[in-house]
Coordinates of C-alpha atoms in Angstrom, one line a residue:
Chain A
M1 CA -28.0 -8.3 -14.4
I2 CA -29.4 -6.6 -17.4
E3 CA -30.6 -3.7 -15.3
H4 CA -27.1 -3.2 -13.9
I5 CA -25.7 -3.0 -17.4
E6 CA -28.5 -0.7 -18.5
L7 CA -28.0 1.6 -15.6
F8 CA -24.2 1.6 -16.1
F9 CA -24.4 2.7 -19.7
K10 CA -27.3 5.0 -19.1
S11 CA -25.5 7.0 -16.4
I12 CA -22.3 7.3 -18.4
F13 CA -23.7 8.4 -21.7
I14 CA -27.4 9.3 -21.6
D15 CA -27.7 11.0 -18.2
N16 CA -24.1 12.2 -18.2
M17 CA -23.5 14.4 -15.2
V18 CA -21.9 17.2 -17.2
F19 CA -23.7 17.2 -20.5
A20 CA -27.2 16.2 -19.5
V21 CA -27.7 17.7 -16.1
F22 CA -24.7 20.1 -15.7
L23 CA -23.5 18.9 -12.3
G24 CA -20.0 19.8 -11.2
M25 CA -19.5 22.5 -13.8
C26 CA -17.6 24.9 -11.6
S27 CA -14.7 22.5 -10.9
Y28 CA -15.1 21.2 -14.4
L29 CA -14.4 24.6 -15.8
A30 CA -11.7 25.5 -13.3
V31 CA -9.6 22.4 -13.4
S32 CA -9.7 21.4 -17.0
K33 CA -6.7 23.4 -18.2
K34 CA -4.4 20.4 -18.0
V35 CA -5.1 16.8 -18.6
A36 CA -3.0 15.6 -15.7
T37 CA -5.0 17.5 -13.1
A38 CA -8.3 16.7 -14.8
V39 CA -7.5 13.0 -14.5
G40 CA -6.7 13.4 -10.8
L41 CA -9.9 15.3 -10.0
G42 CA -12.0 12.9 -12.1
A43 CA -10.6 9.9 -10.2
A44 CA -11.3 11.5 -6.9
V45 CA -14.9 12.2 -8.0
I46 CA -15.5 8.6 -9.0
F47 CA -14.1 7.5 -5.6
V48 CA -16.2 9.8 -3.5
L49 CA -19.4 9.1 -5.5
A50 CA -18.8 5.4 -5.2
I51 CA -18.7 5.7 -1.4
T52 CA -21.4 8.4 -0.7
V53 CA -24.2 7.3 -3.0
P54 CA -24.6 3.8 -1.4
L55 CA -24.2 5.4 2.1
N56 CA -26.9 7.9 1.4
W57 CA -29.1 5.2 -0.1
L58 CA -28.9 3.3 3.2
L59 CA -29.8 6.5 5.0
D60 CA -32.7 7.1 2.6
Q61 CA -34.0 3.5 2.9
Y62 CA -33.9 3.3 6.7
L63 CA -34.4 6.8 7.9
L64 CA -35.7 9.3 5.4
Q65 CA -38.3 7.7 3.2
P66 CA -41.9 7.8 4.2
G67 CA -42.5 4.8 6.4
A68 CA -38.8 4.0 6.6
L69 CA -38.7 4.0 10.4
V70 CA -40.8 0.8 10.6
W71 CA -37.7 -1.1 11.9
L72 CA -37.9 0.9 15.1
G73 CA -41.4 -0.2 15.8
P74 CA -44.8 -0.3 14.1
E75 CA -45.9 3.0 15.6
F76 CA -43.2 4.8 13.6
A77 CA -44.7 3.7 10.2
E78 CA -46.2 7.1 9.5
Y79 CA -43.2 9.3 10.0
D80 CA -41.8 11.0 6.9
L81 CA -38.4 12.5 7.5
G82 CA -37.9 13.3 3.8
F83 CA -37.4 17.0 4.5
L84 CA -34.2 16.2 6.4
S85 CA -32.7 14.7 3.2
F86 CA -30.6 17.7 2.3
I87 CA -29.0 18.1 5.6
M88 CA -28.3 14.4 6.1
F89 CA -26.9 13.9 2.6
I90 CA -24.6 16.9 2.8
A91 CA -23.5 15.9 6.3
T92 CA -22.6 12.3 5.2
I93 CA -20.7 13.7 2.2
A94 CA -18.7 16.2 4.2
T95 CA -17.9 13.5 6.8
M96 CA -17.0 10.9 4.2
V97 CA -14.7 13.3 2.3
Q98 CA -13.0 14.2 5.6
L99 CA -12.5 10.5 6.4
V100 CA -11.3 9.7 2.9
E101 CA -8.8 12.6 3.2
I102 CA -7.5 11.2 6.5
V103 CA -7.2 7.6 5.2
V104 CA -5.5 8.7 2.0
E105 CA -3.0 10.9 3.9
K106 CA -2.1 8.0 6.1
F107 CA -1.9 5.2 3.6
S108 CA -0.7 6.9 0.4
P109 CA 1.0 10.3 1.0
S110 CA 2.0 10.5 -2.6
L111 CA -1.6 10.2 -3.8
Y112 CA -2.6 12.7 -1.1
N113 CA 0.0 15.2 -2.4
S114 CA -1.0 14.9 -6.0
L115 CA -4.7 15.4 -5.2
G116 CA -3.8 18.4 -3.1
I117 CA -6.7 20.8 -2.5
F118 CA -9.1 18.9 -4.7
L119 CA -10.1 16.3 -2.2
P120 CA -11.6 18.7 0.4
L121 CA -13.1 20.8 -2.5
I122 CA -15.1 17.7 -3.6
A123 CA -17.4 18.0 -0.6
V124 CA -19.0 21.0 -2.2
N125 CA -18.9 19.8 -5.7
C126 CA -22.5 19.7 -6.8
A127 CA -21.9 16.5 -8.7
I128 CA -21.5 14.6 -5.4
L129 CA -24.7 16.0 -3.8
G130 CA -26.4 15.7 -7.2
G131 CA -25.6 12.0 -7.4
S132 CA -27.2 11.4 -4.1
L133 CA -30.3 13.5 -4.9
F134 CA -30.8 11.9 -8.2
M135 CA -30.4 8.5 -6.6
Q136 CA -33.3 9.5 -4.3
S137 CA -35.5 11.1 -6.9
R138 CA -35.1 8.2 -9.4
E139 CA -35.8 5.7 -6.6
I140 CA -32.9 3.4 -7.2
E141 CA -34.0 0.1 -5.8
T142 CA -31.1 -1.9 -4.4
L143 CA -27.8 -1.2 -2.7
G144 CA -26.0 -2.9 -5.6
L145 CA -27.7 -0.5 -8.1
A146 CA -26.8 2.4 -5.9
V147 CA -23.1 1.4 -6.0
N148 CA -23.4 0.9 -9.7
Y149 CA -25.0 4.4 -10.1
G150 CA -22.3 6.0 -8.0
I151 CA -19.5 4.5 -10.0
S152 CA -21.0 5.0 -13.4
S153 CA -22.0 8.7 -12.8
G154 CA -18.5 9.3 -11.7
I155 CA -17.1 7.7 -14.8
G156 CA -19.4 9.9 -16.9
W157 CA -18.1 13.0 -15.2
F158 CA -14.5 11.7 -15.6
L159 CA -15.0 11.2 -19.3
A160 CA -16.4 14.7 -19.7
I161 CA -13.6 16.5 -17.8
L162 CA -10.9 14.4 -19.6
A163 CA -12.3 15.3 -23.0
I164 CA -12.6 19.0 -22.3
A165 CA -9.1 19.1 -20.8
A166 CA -7.6 17.5 -23.9
I167 CA -9.5 19.9 -26.1
R168 CA -8.5 22.9 -24.1
E169 CA -4.8 21.9 -24.3
K170 CA -5.1 21.7 -28.0
I171 CA -7.0 25.0 -28.7
R172 CA -4.5 27.0 -26.7
Y173 CA -2.6 27.2 -30.0
S174 CA -5.7 28.1 -32.1
N175 CA -6.8 31.5 -33.2
V176 CA -9.7 32.0 -30.9
P177 CA -11.1 35.6 -30.8
A178 CA -9.8 37.5 -27.8
P179 CA -13.1 37.9 -25.9
L180 CA -13.9 34.2 -26.3
R181 CA -10.5 33.0 -25.2
G182 CA -10.5 30.8 -22.1
L183 CA -13.9 30.6 -20.6
G184 CA -16.1 31.6 -23.5
I185 CA -14.8 29.0 -25.9
T186 CA -14.9 26.3 -23.2
F187 CA -18.6 26.9 -22.8
I188 CA -19.3 26.7 -26.5
V189 CA -17.1 23.6 -26.9
T190 CA -18.8 21.9 -24.0
G191 CA -22.2 22.8 -25.6
L192 CA -21.1 21.2 -28.8
M193 CA -19.9 18.1 -26.9
G194 CA -23.3 18.0 -25.2
I195 CA -25.0 18.0 -28.6
G196 CA -22.8 15.1 -29.5
F197 CA -23.8 13.2 -26.4
L198 CA -27.4 13.7 -27.2
S199 CA -26.9 11.2 -29.9
F200 CA -26.6 8.5 -27.3
G201 CA -30.2 9.0 -26.4
G202 CA -31.3 6.3 -28.8
M203 CA -28.9 3.8 -27.4
L204 CA -31.2 2.0 -24.9
T205 CA -34.7 2.6 -26.3
G206 CA -34.9 -1.1 -27.3
G207 CA -34.7 -2.2 -23.7
D208 CA -37.9 -0.5 -22.5
E209 CA -40.3 -2.1 -25.0
E210 CA -41.5 -5.7 -25.1
V211 CA -38.9 -8.1 -26.3
E212 CA -39.4 -8.3 -30.0
E213 CA -40.3 -11.6 -31.5
A214 CA -37.3 -13.4 -32.9
P215 CA -37.3 -12.7 -36.6
K216 CA -38.9 -15.6 -38.3
E217 CA -36.3 -17.8 -39.8
V218 CA -36.7 -18.2 -43.5
V219 CA -36.3 -21.8 -44.2
V220 CA -35.5 -22.7 -47.6
E221 CA -36.4 -26.3 -48.1
A222 CA -34.3 -27.9 -50.7
T223 CA -36.8 -29.3 -53.0
E224 CA -35.6 -32.3 -54.6
I225 CA -35.8 -31.7 -58.2
E226 CA -36.6 -34.9 -59.7
K227 CA -35.5 -35.0 -63.1
E228 CA -36.4 -37.6 -65.2
V229 CA -33.8 -37.7 -67.6
P230 CA -35.1 -39.8 -70.3
N231 CA -32.4 -41.9 -71.3
Q232 CA -33.4 -42.6 -74.6
L233 CA -31.1 -43.8 -77.0
K234 CA -32.2 -43.0 -80.2
I235 CA -30.7 -45.0 -82.8
V236 CA -30.6 -42.9 -85.8
N237 CA -30.4 -44.8 -88.7
Chain B
M1 CA -32.4 53.4 5.7
G2 CA -31.6 56.4 3.5
L3 CA -29.4 56.3 0.4
L4 CA -26.7 53.7 0.3
S5 CA -23.2 55.2 0.4
K6 CA -21.2 54.9 -2.9
K7 CA -19.1 52.0 -1.7
D8 CA -22.2 50.1 -0.5
A9 CA -24.0 50.8 -3.8
K10 CA -21.0 49.3 -5.6
L11 CA -21.5 46.1 -3.7
I12 CA -24.8 45.7 -5.5
T13 CA -23.9 47.0 -8.9
D14 CA -20.5 45.3 -9.4
P15 CA -21.8 41.8 -9.6
L16 CA -24.4 42.8 -12.1
A17 CA -21.8 43.4 -14.7
D18 CA -18.1 43.6 -14.1
N19 CA -17.9 41.0 -11.4
N20 CA -20.8 38.8 -12.4
P21 CA -20.8 35.6 -10.4
I22 CA -21.5 33.4 -13.4
T23 CA -19.6 34.9 -16.3
I24 CA -16.6 36.4 -14.5
Q25 CA -16.2 34.6 -11.2
V26 CA -17.3 31.3 -12.8
L27 CA -19.6 30.2 -9.9
G28 CA -23.1 28.8 -9.8
I29 CA -23.0 27.4 -13.4
C30 CA -24.8 24.2 -12.7
S31 CA -28.2 25.5 -12.0
A32 CA -27.8 28.4 -14.4
L33 CA -27.8 25.9 -17.3
A34 CA -30.1 23.2 -16.2
I35 CA -33.4 24.9 -15.4
T36 CA -33.4 27.9 -17.8
A37 CA -35.7 26.3 -20.4
E38 CA -38.6 28.2 -18.9
L39 CA -38.4 31.9 -17.9
K40 CA -40.6 31.2 -14.9
A41 CA -38.3 28.6 -13.5
S42 CA -35.3 30.9 -14.0
L43 CA -37.1 33.7 -12.1
V44 CA -38.1 31.5 -9.2
M45 CA -34.5 30.1 -8.9
G46 CA -33.2 33.6 -8.9
V47 CA -35.5 34.6 -6.1
A48 CA -34.6 31.4 -4.1
V49 CA -30.9 32.1 -4.4
L50 CA -31.6 35.8 -3.4
F51 CA -33.2 34.5 -0.2
V52 CA -30.6 32.0 0.7
L53 CA -27.6 34.1 -0.2
G54 CA -29.0 37.3 1.5
I55 CA -29.9 35.7 4.7
G56 CA -27.0 33.2 4.7
N57 CA -24.5 36.0 4.3
V58 CA -26.0 37.9 7.2
V59 CA -26.0 34.8 9.5
I60 CA -22.5 33.8 8.7
S61 CA -21.3 37.4 9.1
L62 CA -22.9 37.5 12.5
M63 CA -21.2 34.3 13.5
R64 CA -17.9 35.0 11.9
N65 CA -16.0 35.6 15.1
I66 CA -17.2 32.5 16.9
I67 CA -16.8 29.8 14.1
P68 CA -13.7 27.7 14.7
S69 CA -11.6 27.6 11.6
K70 CA -11.5 23.8 11.3
I71 CA -15.2 23.2 11.0
R72 CA -15.9 26.3 9.0
I73 CA -17.1 24.5 5.9
I74 CA -19.4 22.2 7.9
V75 CA -21.0 25.2 9.7
Q76 CA -21.5 27.0 6.4
L77 CA -23.1 23.9 4.9
I78 CA -25.5 23.5 7.8
V79 CA -26.6 27.1 7.5
V80 CA -27.2 26.8 3.8
A81 CA -28.9 23.5 4.1
S82 CA -31.3 24.7 6.6
L83 CA -32.2 27.8 4.5
V84 CA -32.6 25.6 1.4
I85 CA -34.9 23.2 3.3
I86 CA -37.1 26.2 4.0
V87 CA -37.1 27.3 0.4
D88 CA -37.9 23.8 -0.8
Q89 CA -40.8 23.3 1.6
V90 CA -42.3 26.7 0.7
L91 CA -42.0 25.9 -3.0
K92 CA -43.6 22.5 -2.5
A93 CA -46.4 24.1 -0.6
Y94 CA -47.2 27.1 -2.9
A95 CA -45.9 26.1 -6.3
Y96 CA -45.9 22.4 -6.6
E97 CA -45.7 22.2 -10.4
L98 CA -42.6 24.5 -10.4
S99 CA -41.0 22.5 -7.7
K100 CA -41.3 19.4 -9.9
T101 CA -39.7 21.3 -12.8
L102 CA -36.8 22.5 -10.6
S103 CA -36.6 19.0 -9.0
V104 CA -33.2 18.4 -7.5
F105 CA -31.8 21.8 -8.4
V106 CA -33.4 23.4 -5.4
G107 CA -31.5 21.1 -3.2
L108 CA -28.4 21.8 -5.3
I109 CA -28.5 25.4 -4.2
I110 CA -26.7 24.0 -1.1
T111 CA -23.6 23.3 -3.2
N112 CA -24.1 26.3 -5.4
C113 CA -20.6 27.7 -5.5
I114 CA -21.8 31.3 -5.4
I115 CA -23.1 30.8 -1.9
M116 CA -20.1 29.1 -0.4
G117 CA -17.8 31.4 -2.5
R118 CA -19.4 34.6 -1.1
F119 CA -19.3 33.2 2.4
E120 CA -15.6 32.5 2.2
A121 CA -14.7 35.7 0.3
F122 CA -16.9 38.2 2.0
A123 CA -19.2 37.2 4.9
L124 CA -16.4 35.8 7.0
G125 CA -14.5 39.1 6.9
N126 CA -17.2 41.8 6.9
G127 CA -20.0 43.1 8.9
P128 CA -23.7 42.0 8.5
W129 CA -25.0 45.0 6.6
K130 CA -22.2 44.9 4.0
S131 CA -22.5 41.1 3.7
F132 CA -26.3 41.5 3.1
L133 CA -25.7 43.9 0.3
D134 CA -23.0 41.7 -1.2
G135 CA -25.3 38.8 -1.0
I136 CA -28.1 40.7 -2.7
G137 CA -25.8 42.0 -5.4
N138 CA -24.3 38.6 -6.3
A139 CA -27.7 36.9 -6.2
L140 CA -29.1 39.7 -8.6
G141 CA -26.1 39.2 -10.9
Y142 CA -26.8 35.5 -11.0
A143 CA -30.5 36.1 -11.6
V144 CA -29.8 38.5 -14.4
I145 CA -27.9 35.8 -16.3
L146 CA -30.5 33.2 -15.6
I147 CA -33.3 35.5 -16.8
V148 CA -31.4 36.4 -20.1
V149 CA -30.7 32.8 -20.9
G150 CA -34.2 31.7 -19.9
F151 CA -35.7 34.5 -22.0
F152 CA -33.9 33.4 -25.2
R153 CA -34.4 29.7 -24.6
E154 CA -38.1 30.0 -24.0
L155 CA -38.7 32.5 -26.7
L156 CA -36.8 30.8 -29.4
G157 CA -37.6 27.3 -28.2
S158 CA -41.3 27.4 -27.6
G159 CA -42.4 30.9 -28.7
T160 CA -43.8 31.7 -25.3
L161 CA -42.8 33.9 -22.4
F162 CA -43.9 32.8 -19.0
G163 CA -46.1 30.3 -20.7
V164 CA -47.9 33.0 -22.8
P165 CA -47.6 32.6 -26.5
V166 CA -46.1 35.8 -27.9
L167 CA -45.2 35.0 -31.5
G168 CA -48.6 33.7 -32.5
D169 CA -50.1 30.3 -32.5
P170 CA -47.9 27.6 -34.0
I171 CA -50.7 25.2 -34.7
E172 CA -53.1 27.8 -36.2
K173 CA -50.2 29.4 -38.0
T174 CA -51.0 33.0 -36.9
G175 CA -48.6 35.8 -36.2
L176 CA -45.0 35.1 -37.0
Y177 CA -45.7 31.5 -37.8
S178 CA -47.6 32.5 -40.9
T179 CA -44.4 33.5 -42.6
G180 CA -43.1 29.9 -42.2
Y181 CA -41.2 30.5 -39.0
E182 CA -40.9 27.4 -36.8
N183 CA -39.9 27.0 -33.1
N184 CA -36.3 26.0 -32.6
G185 CA -36.9 23.0 -30.4
F186 CA -33.2 22.6 -30.0
M187 CA -33.1 25.6 -27.8
L188 CA -34.9 23.6 -25.1
M189 CA -32.1 21.1 -25.0
P190 CA -29.4 21.5 -22.3
P191 CA -26.4 22.1 -24.6
M192 CA -27.9 25.3 -26.0
A193 CA -27.8 26.9 -22.6
L194 CA -24.0 26.5 -22.6
I195 CA -23.7 28.1 -26.0
I196 CA -25.9 31.0 -25.0
V197 CA -23.8 31.7 -21.9
G198 CA -20.7 31.4 -24.1
L199 CA -22.2 34.1 -26.3
I200 CA -23.0 36.3 -23.3
I201 CA -19.4 36.0 -22.2
W202 CA -18.3 37.0 -25.7
V203 CA -20.5 40.2 -25.6
Q204 CA -19.4 41.0 -22.1
R205 CA -15.7 40.7 -22.7
S206 CA -15.9 42.6 -26.0
R207 CA -17.4 45.6 -24.2
N208 CA -15.0 45.5 -21.3
T209 CA -11.6 44.4 -22.7
T210 CA -9.9 44.3 -19.2
L211 CA -11.7 41.0 -18.6
I212 CA -10.0 39.2 -21.5
E213 CA -7.9 36.2 -20.5
D214 CA -4.6 35.6 -22.1

């Protein structure tokens, strides 16, 4: 359980897809002019990542890893189809996006219309392929963790594009120098946000070390103070 | 081959400045930022994109009349993915250390928007020779930005260029370090790449005011 929570927060804040590894920057820059469209695209990215990362994990486990083909028969134990990863991942992503598009169009035409061109464009968003490739290179261990990773990376990307869209809407009324207007200032602001997100790097360092000893409880024993109160009645004459 | 005609030469020189894929067309940003902490990695990435875009453009251009429109994107993805697999395997064989530094970003060349962008914008509508030149031009424009960013990041961040110390020895305090100069380790962090590209855009648009957005 703890590793799920750790992976969740790590993927959103520390390994944020936009600020730490710069995935999905093209659509991030192009779509962040209004908050409403940014939210739509962010939600679509979360959805597609949540589906494709576990699917590609299954492919990686049972087809692509060295020795993965053992389930076909023991003589296949030495095959290493790792070099096919790129083509298989991108094929599943393109197919899944196409499927999602068809399903969304059938069951929720209003959602389909509001997403518009973004849904097919997601297939070539490097954040999606990047999610699967990082899942492979970081050797995520279980299907549950893969789902977790997909959703949390998506949420990280969503947070980033939401923040930059909100900022861009506000700075449209600011006095940005002409050559920096639009794209230039967005780059710089994103860089500053990235610096801010670096501060999350210290968030989970406690988890990797040995569990610290519980701080010793300082017990204050109430010592009974025995007072001998001499009850001496002095009769003063 | 002879000299390129004026129009053809423009296909190569335009993306180097006025129609730069990264700073003007806003494509290919992801890898431009992530791997430019070392000049060597930037150069290798530039060469890889040159290979994939040049050959990819030619292949797509040759096939442009027989690709059905509905599966256009899938065909493009397959062509790019195959070329990138070749690049990845060559890198792993001849420059293993570098392939570890570049890690997933070699694979991400597949979704590099410059490649798909040029396929859609140019290769699908023009002949193979022009597409090849366009591919080379855009890849060079991309490589130029990568090299500039990589140059500043490596120089200011670790005082080296291509791994060779050029400002003196930081531990022995020779060269520039004897005046009290310290390496700006922050330059090696990802956010600085974004800020450097922002500054490049500033310079570019100041020199060519037609590029300013409203």
